[in-house]
Coordinates of C-alpha atoms in Angstrom, one line a residue:
X1 CA 0.0 0.0 -0.1
X2 CA 3.0 2.4 0.5
X3 CA 3.5 2.8 -3.2
X4 CA -0.2 3.7 -3.9
X5 CA -0.5 6.2 -1.1
X6 CA 2.7 8.0 -2.2
X7 CA 1.3 8.5 -5.6
X8 CA -2.0 9.8 -4.4
X9 CA 0.0 12.2 -2.0
X10 CA 2.0 13.5 -4.9
X11 CA -1.3 14.2 -6.9
X12 CA -2.8 16.0 -3.8
X13 CA 0.4 18.3 -3.3
X14 CA 1.0 19.2 -6.8
X15 CA 3.8 16.8 -7.6
X16 CA 1.9 15.2 -10.6
X17 CA 4.4 17.0 -12.8
X18 CA 7.3 15.0 -11.6
X19 CA 8.3 11.9 -13.5
X20 CA 7.1 8.8 -11.8
X21 CA 8.3 5.3 -13.0
X22 CA 8.6 2.1 -11.1
X23 CA 12.1 0.7 -10.6
X24 CA 12.9 -2.8 -9.6
X25 CA 14.8 -1.8 -6.6
X26 CA 12.9 -4.0 -4.1
X27 CA 9.7 -6.2 -4.4
X28 CA 8.4 -8.0 -1.3
X29 CA 5.1 -9.8 -0.6
X30 CA 2.6 -8.7 1.9
X31 CA 0.7 -11.2 4.1
X32 CA -2.1 -11.6 1.6
X33 CA 0.4 -12.6 -1.2
X34 CA 0.1 -9.3 -3.1
X35 CA 3.3 -7.8 -4.3
X36 CA 3.9 -4.2 -3.0
X37 CA 4.8 -1.4 -5.3
X38 CA 8.5 -1.1 -6.0
X39 CA 10.2 2.2 -5.4
X40 CA 9.6 5.1 -7.6
X41 CA 12.0 7.5 -9.3
X42 CA 12.0 11.1 -10.4
X43 CA 14.2 13.3 -12.7
X44 CA 14.8 16.8 -11.8
X45 CA 14.6 19.3 -13.3
X46 CA 11.7 18.2 -15.5
X47 CA 11.8 21.2 -17.9
X48 CA 14.4 23.8 -17.9
X49 CA 15.0 26.7 -20.3
X50 CA 18.7 27.6 -21.1
X51 CA 20.5 30.3 -23.2
X52 CA 23.1 29.1 -25.6
X53 CA 26.2 27.7 -23.8
X54 CA 24.4 27.6 -20.4
X55 CA 24.5 24.5 -18.0
X56 CA 22.4 22.8 -15.6
X57 CA 22.6 19.6 -13.7
X58 CA 20.0 16.7 -13.9
X59 CA 19.8 14.0 -11.2
X60 CA 17.5 11.0 -10.4
X61 CA 16.1 10.5 -6.9
X62 CA 14.2 7.6 -5.5
X63 CA 12.9 7.3 -1.9
X64 CA 14.7 10.6 -1.1
X65 CA 18.1 9.3 -2.1
X66 CA 20.2 10.0 -5.2
X67 CA 20.4 7.3 -7.8
X68 CA 23.9 6.3 -8.9
X69 CA 24.9 4.6 -12.1
X70 CA 22.7 6.6 -14.4
X71 CA 23.4 6.5 -18.1
X72 CA 22.7 10.0 -19.7
X73 CA 21.6 10.6 -23.1
X74 CA 20.7 13.6 -25.2
X75 CA 18.2 13.0 -28.1
X76 CA 19.0 9.2 -27.5
X77 CA 22.8 9.8 -28.1
X78 CA 24.8 8.8 -25.0
X79 CA 26.6 12.0 -23.9
X80 CA 25.1 14.1 -26.5
X81 CA 26.6 16.0 -29.4
X82 CA 27.8 19.5 -30.1
X83 CA 24.8 20.4 -32.1
X84 CA 22.2 19.2 -29.4
X85 CA 24.2 19.8 -26.3
X86 CA 26.3 17.4 -24.1
X87 CA 26.0 15.8 -20.8
X88 CA 28.5 14.2 -18.6
X89 CA 28.3 11.0 -16.4
X90 CA 27.3 13.2 -13.5
X91 CA 24.3 14.7 -15.3
X92 CA 25.8 18.2 -16.1
X93 CA 24.2 19.3 -19.4
X94 CA 25.8 22.1 -21.6
X95 CA 23.6 23.7 -24.2
X96 CA 25.1 24.0 -27.6
X97 CA 27.1 27.0 -28.3
X98 CA 25.4 28.0 -31.6
X99 CA 21.8 28.4 -32.6
X100 CA 22.1 25.6 -35.1
X101 CA 20.8 23.4 -32.4
X102 CA 17.1 22.4 -32.2
X103 CA 15.2 24.5 -29.9
X104 CA 14.0 21.5 -27.7
X105 CA 16.0 18.5 -26.8
X106 CA 15.2 15.4 -24.7
X107 CA 17.3 14.4 -21.8
X108 CA 17.1 10.6 -21.1
X109 CA 18.2 9.0 -17.8
X110 CA 18.6 5.3 -18.2
X111 CA 18.6 3.5 -14.9
X112 CA 21.2 0.7 -14.8
X113 CA 19.9 -2.7 -13.6
X114 CA 16.1 -1.8 -14.2
X115 CA 15.5 -3.3 -17.5
X116 CA 14.2 -0.6 -20.0
X117 CA 13.2 1.9 -17.4
X118 CA 14.0 5.4 -18.5
X119 CA 13.2 8.9 -17.3
X120 CA 13.0 12.0 -19.5
X121 CA 13.3 15.7 -19.0
X122 CA 13.1 18.6 -21.6
X123 CA 15.6 21.4 -22.3
X124 CA 14.4 24.4 -24.2
X125 CA 17.1 26.3 -25.8
X126 CA 17.2 29.9 -26.9
X127 CA 14.4 32.2 -27.8
X128 CA 12.8 30.1 -30.5
X129 CA 12.3 27.0 -28.4
X130 CA 9.7 24.4 -29.0
X131 CA 8.2 26.0 -32.1
X132 CA 6.5 24.0 -35.0
X133 CA 6.0 25.3 -38.5
X134 CA 3.7 24.2 -41.2
X135 CA 5.6 22.3 -44.1
X136 CA 3.0 20.5 -46.0
X137 CA -0.9 20.2 -46.4
X138 CA -2.9 17.9 -48.6
X139 CA -6.4 16.6 -48.9
X140 CA -9.8 18.2 -49.8
X141 CA -13.4 17.9 -49.0
X142 CA -15.4 15.2 -50.8
X143 CA -15.7 11.5 -51.7
X144 CA -12.9 9.4 -53.5
X145 CA -9.2 9.1 -53.5
X146 CA -7.6 12.0 -51.6
X147 CA -10.9 13.5 -50.4
X148 CA -12.5 13.4 -46.9
X149 CA -15.9 13.7 -45.3
X150 CA -14.9 13.3 -41.7
X151 CA -11.1 12.6 -41.1
X152 CA -11.0 11.2 -37.6
X153 CA -7.9 9.2 -37.0
X154 CA -4.4 9.2 -38.4
X155 CA -1.4 6.8 -37.9
X156 CA 1.7 5.5 -39.7
X157 CA 2.4 2.0 -40.9
X158 CA 5.8 0.4 -40.8
X159 CA 6.8 1.7 -44.2
X160 CA 6.1 5.2 -43.0
X161 CA 2.9 5.6 -45.0
X162 CA 0.0 7.6 -43.6
X163 CA -3.2 5.8 -42.6
X164 CA -6.2 8.3 -42.4
X165 CA -9.5 7.0 -41.0
X166 CA -12.7 8.8 -42.0
X167 CA -15.5 8.0 -39.7
X168 CA -18.1 9.8 -41.9
X169 CA -17.4 7.9 -45.1
X170 CA -16.3 4.8 -43.1
X171 CA -13.2 4.4 -45.1
X172 CA -9.6 3.7 -44.1
X173 CA -7.2 4.9 -46.7
X174 CA -3.3 4.8 -47.2
X175 CA -1.4 7.6 -48.3
X176 CA 2.5 8.4 -49.0
X177 CA 4.1 11.0 -47.1
X178 CA 3.4 13.6 -49.9
X179 CA -0.3 12.8 -49.9
X180 CA -0.4 10.4 -52.9
X181 CA -3.4 8.1 -52.4
X182 CA -2.0 4.4 -52.2
X183 CA -5.3 2.5 -51.7
X184 CA -7.9 1.4 -49.1
X185 CA -7.8 -1.0 -46.2
X186 CA -11.1 -2.9 -46.1
X187 CA -14.3 -2.5 -48.2
X188 CA -15.7 0.8 -47.1
X189 CA -19.0 1.2 -45.4
X190 CA -21.1 -1.7 -44.1
X191 CA -21.5 -4.1 -41.3
X192 CA -20.2 -7.2 -43.1
X193 CA -16.7 -8.5 -42.5
X194 CA -14.1 -6.2 -43.8
X195 CA -16.5 -3.3 -43.9
X196 CA -16.7 -0.4 -41.4
X197 CA -19.3 1.6 -39.6
X198 CA -18.0 4.8 -38.2
X199 CA -14.3 3.6 -37.6
X200 CA -12.3 5.7 -35.2
X201 CA -8.7 4.6 -35.2
X202 CA -6.1 2.3 -36.8
X203 CA -2.7 1.1 -35.5
X204 CA -0.2 -1.1 -37.2
X205 CA 1.6 -3.9 -35.1
X206 CA 5.2 -5.1 -35.4
X207 CA 4.3 -7.4 -38.2
X208 CA 2.7 -4.7 -40.1
X209 CA -0.9 -5.9 -39.6
X210 CA -3.6 -3.1 -39.4
X211 CA -6.0 -3.0 -36.5
X212 CA -9.0 -0.9 -37.0
X213 CA -11.6 0.2 -34.3
X214 CA -14.7 -0.4 -36.1
X215 CA -16.6 1.5 -33.5
X216 CA -20.3 1.3 -34.5
X217 CA -19.9 -2.4 -35.3
X218 CA -18.4 -2.8 -31.9
X219 CA -15.5 -4.8 -32.9
X220 CA -11.7 -4.7 -33.8
X221 CA -10.9 -5.8 -37.4
X222 CA -7.4 -7.0 -38.3
X223 CA -5.9 -6.7 -41.9
X224 CA -2.7 -7.9 -43.5
X225 CA -0.1 -5.3 -44.5
X226 CA -1.7 -5.7 -48.2
X227 CA -5.2 -5.0 -46.7
X228 CA -6.6 -8.5 -46.6
X229 CA -9.0 -9.4 -43.7
X230 CA -7.4 -11.6 -41.3
X231 CA -9.7 -11.7 -38.4
X232 CA -12.1 -9.7 -36.2
X233 CA -12.8 -9.7 -32.5
X234 CA -15.1 -8.0 -29.9
X235 CA -18.9 -7.6 -29.9
X236 CA -21.4 -5.1 -28.5
X237 CA -21.8 -5.1 -24.7
X238 CA -20.2 -4.4 -21.4
X239 CA -18.9 -7.9 -20.5
X240 CA -15.5 -9.3 -20.7
X241 CA -14.0 -8.5 -24.0
X242 CA -17.1 -6.6 -25.2
X243 CA -17.0 -3.2 -26.6
X244 CA -19.5 -0.2 -26.9
X245 CA -17.5 2.4 -28.7
X246 CA -13.8 1.5 -29.3
X247 CA -12.0 4.6 -30.0
X248 CA -8.2 4.9 -29.8
X249 CA -5.8 2.1 -30.0
X250 CA -2.1 1.5 -29.2
X251 CA 0.3 -1.4 -28.8
X252 CA 2.8 -1.9 -26.0
X253 CA 6.2 -3.5 -26.5
X254 CA 4.8 -6.9 -25.9
X255 CA 2.3 -6.3 -28.8
X256 CA -0.7 -6.2 -26.5
X257 CA -3.4 -4.1 -27.9
X258 CA -4.9 -1.3 -25.5
X259 CA -8.4 0.0 -26.5
X260 CA -10.0 3.2 -25.1
X261 CA -13.8 2.2 -25.0
X262 CA -15.6 5.5 -24.6
X263 CA -19.1 4.3 -23.6
X264 CA -17.9 1.6 -21.3
X265 CA -15.5 4.2 -19.7
X266 CA -12.7 1.7 -19.5
X267 CA -9.5 0.6 -21.1
X268 CA -9.7 -3.0 -22.6
X269 CA -6.5 -5.0 -23.2
X270 CA -6.1 -7.8 -25.7
X271 CA -3.3 -10.1 -26.8
X272 CA -1.8 -9.8 -30.2
X273 CA -4.1 -12.6 -31.5
X274 CA -7.2 -10.8 -30.1
X275 CA -7.7 -12.7 -26.9
X276 CA -9.2 -10.5 -24.1
X277 CA -6.8 -10.2 -21.3
X278 CA -8.2 -7.6 -18.8
X279 CA -9.7 -4.1 -18.4
X280 CA -9.8 -1.3 -15.9
X281 CA -11.6 1.9 -15.2
X282 CA -15.3 3.3 -14.8
X283 CA -17.1 6.4 -15.2
X284 CA -16.1 9.0 -12.6
X285 CA -13.9 11.9 -11.7
X286 CA -11.6 10.3 -9.1
X287 CA -8.1 9.1 -9.8
X288 CA -8.1 6.3 -12.1
X289 CA -11.7 6.9 -13.3
X290 CA -12.6 8.2 -16.7
X291 CA -14.7 10.9 -18.4
X292 CA -15.3 9.6 -21.9
X293 CA -11.8 8.3 -22.6
X294 CA -10.9 9.0 -26.2
X295 CA -7.1 9.0 -26.7
X296 CA -4.5 6.3 -25.7
X297 CA -0.7 6.0 -26.0
X298 CA 2.0 3.7 -24.7
X299 CA 5.2 5.3 -23.8
X300 CA 8.7 3.7 -24.3
X301 CA 8.5 2.3 -20.6
X302 CA 5.3 0.6 -21.3
X303 CA 3.2 3.1 -19.2
X304 CA -0.2 3.8 -20.6
X305 CA -1.5 7.4 -21.2
X306 CA -5.2 8.2 -21.5
X307 CA -6.8 11.4 -22.5
X308 CA -10.4 12.0 -21.4
X309 CA -12.5 14.0 -23.6
X310 CA -13.6 16.3 -20.7
X311 CA -10.1 16.1 -19.1
X312 CA -7.7 15.3 -17.6
X313 CA -5.0 13.1 -19.1
X314 CA -3.9 10.3 -17.0
X315 CA -0.9 8.1 -16.7
X316 CA -1.2 4.4 -15.7
X317 CA 1.2 1.3 -15.2
X318 CA 0.9 -1.4 -17.9
X319 CA -1.5 -3.2 -15.4
X320 CA -3.7 -0.1 -15.1
X321 CA -2.5 1.2 -11.8
X322 CA -2.9 5.0 -11.6
X323 CA 0.3 7.1 -11.4
X324 CA -0.8 10.8 -12.0
X325 CA -2.9 13.2 -14.1
X326 CA -2.3 16.3 -15.9
X327 CA -3.8 18.7 -18.6
X328 CA -7.1 19.5 -16.7
X329 CA -9.9 21.2 -18.8
X330 CA -9.8 24.8 -18.1
X331 CA -13.1 26.5 -18.8
X332 CA -14.4 29.0 -19.8
X333 CA -11.6 30.3 -21.9
X334 CA -9.1 27.4 -21.9
X335 CA -9.3 23.9 -23.4
X336 CA -12.5 22.1 -22.6
X337 CA -12.3 19.0 -24.9
X338 CA -9.4 16.7 -25.6
X339 CA -10.3 14.4 -28.6
X340 CA -7.3 12.4 -29.1
X341 CA -3.5 12.1 -28.3
X342 CA -0.2 10.5 -29.4
X343 CA 3.1 9.8 -27.8
X344 CA 6.5 10.1 -29.4
X345 CA 9.8 8.2 -29.1
X346 CA 10.7 10.3 -26.0
X347 CA 7.4 9.8 -24.3
X348 CA 6.2 13.3 -25.1
X349 CA 2.3 13.6 -25.2
X350 CA 0.6 15.4 -27.9
X351 CA -3.1 16.3 -27.2
X352 CA -5.6 17.5 -29.7
X353 CA -7.5 20.2 -27.7
X354 CA -10.5 22.5 -28.4
X355 CA -11.6 25.6 -26.6
X356 CA -15.2 26.7 -26.0
X357 CA -15.3 28.2 -29.6
X358 CA -14.2 25.0 -31.0
X359 CA -10.9 26.4 -32.0
X360 CA -8.4 23.5 -32.4
X361 CA -4.9 23.3 -31.0
X362 CA -2.0 20.7 -30.5
X363 CA -0.8 20.8 -27.0
X364 CA 2.4 19.2 -26.1
X365 CA 3.5 17.8 -22.7
X366 CA 6.5 16.0 -21.8
X367 CA 6.5 12.3 -20.3
X368 CA 6.2 13.9 -16.8
X369 CA 3.0 15.9 -17.6
X370 CA 4.8 19.2 -17.9
X371 CA 3.6 21.7 -20.5
X372 CA 6.1 22.3 -23.4
X373 CA 4.2 24.3 -26.1
X374 CA 1.0 24.5 -28.1
X375 CA 0.1 25.8 -31.6
X376 CA -3.1 26.1 -33.8
X377 CA -3.5 25.0 -37.2
X378 CA -3.3 27.2 -40.3
X379 CA -6.8 28.7 -39.9
X380 CA -8.9 29.3 -36.8
X381 CA -11.8 27.4 -38.0
X382 CA -9.9 24.1 -38.3
X383 CA -10.6 21.6 -35.6
X384 CA -7.7 19.0 -35.3
X385 CA -9.1 15.5 -34.8
X386 CA -6.0 13.5 -34.2
X387 CA -2.1 13.5 -34.6
X388 CA 0.7 11.1 -35.2
X389 CA 4.4 11.7 -34.9
X390 CA 7.2 10.1 -37.0
X391 CA 10.7 9.3 -35.9
X392 CA 12.0 12.6 -37.1
X393 CA 9.5 14.5 -34.7
X394 CA 7.2 15.7 -37.6
X395 CA 3.6 16.0 -36.5
X396 CA 0.8 14.8 -38.8
X397 CA -2.7 16.3 -38.0
X398 CA -6.0 15.1 -39.4
X399 CA -8.3 18.2 -39.4
X400 CA -11.6 19.3 -40.5
X401 CA -13.2 22.8 -41.2
X402 CA -16.1 24.4 -42.8
X403 CA -14.2 24.8 -46.1
X404 CA -11.6 22.1 -46.1
X405 CA -10.6 18.9 -44.7
X406 CA -7.3 16.8 -44.8
X407 CA -3.9 16.5 -43.3
X408 CA -1.4 19.2 -42.2
X409 CA 2.2 18.4 -41.4
X410 CA 4.3 20.4 -38.9
X411 CA 8.0 20.1 -38.2
X412 CA 10.0 21.4 -35.2
X413 CA 12.0 24.5 -35.6

């Protein structure tokens, strides 16, 4: 019980913006045979802004003690580089001397002896830190190749192609990065096998298979990389393995599928073969409860991040144990709806947010729940439905508006 109490106390006293991960430092059994929560670790500072050439020191603590033997990386390069900044074995980071460096870098603390456990912090460098610029736009309103009636979900396949899910036309289409139409997955609108009724999201597993949340048919459909139907699972209901409105999907490193089920107010977990494993959550406003869960993402540690449509965003262990929350809804002038989210290679969270005037923004937080930046799309009347991020940090946004619909692409810098 000590681990659970410490997390709740963190939330109560405002420490939800501190990185919390489980380290395998000590595991013991209680009298009832349930394993206690292992120790937790934090990286400090979580976000820091530096001028060119300036320094700051990072450290990792657990249970009030400094953790030794930490491996430090900058943008996944051990020790860093002159362009992005360097860090020594003691955690001392030095920002680059020239403005050629990116405005945002990721500091990673890899904990030796704890498997794949990592902690991330964010450094914002110089006056143009954490900016994103529009580099590409494609798509138009209508039916047919390259046209959309209601772009809803967006993701990448293993070849870097873009999959766009149109919930209004009930079509799942694949595009090249330049917007060239490559073909469809499935057979379009319908209730028969291989057809969709208001699909919401798609994700590709390690083998290239395409999993589609066929929301109004209350099932998940699985297709080969070439688009051939392989299997389907799930049915309408609130029982084990049943779905009411499957929305966002994501895979963990073990290829387990996590499904945000909006109308059941829970997260359902399936094996890579479609076998139901477990679920957690219920409707409510307490820690670990959901208010219309819409977005989901698994970070590089395997922790699960869920965005509620009415806020906030929450972080859980792979087993569904609540860690902390962040990004609360802020009416009347702030964000009131969070439609979906995505997680990048460094555990950063990108929320698609709307204010009371339905103006859409992309809001970026780091893995600890600390705000990094936000930006709107190219016109105020555009609502961003969902985003996905490639390995280079480009953000692909599926949007809709009164005059046009399609995909906008943003690059950092």
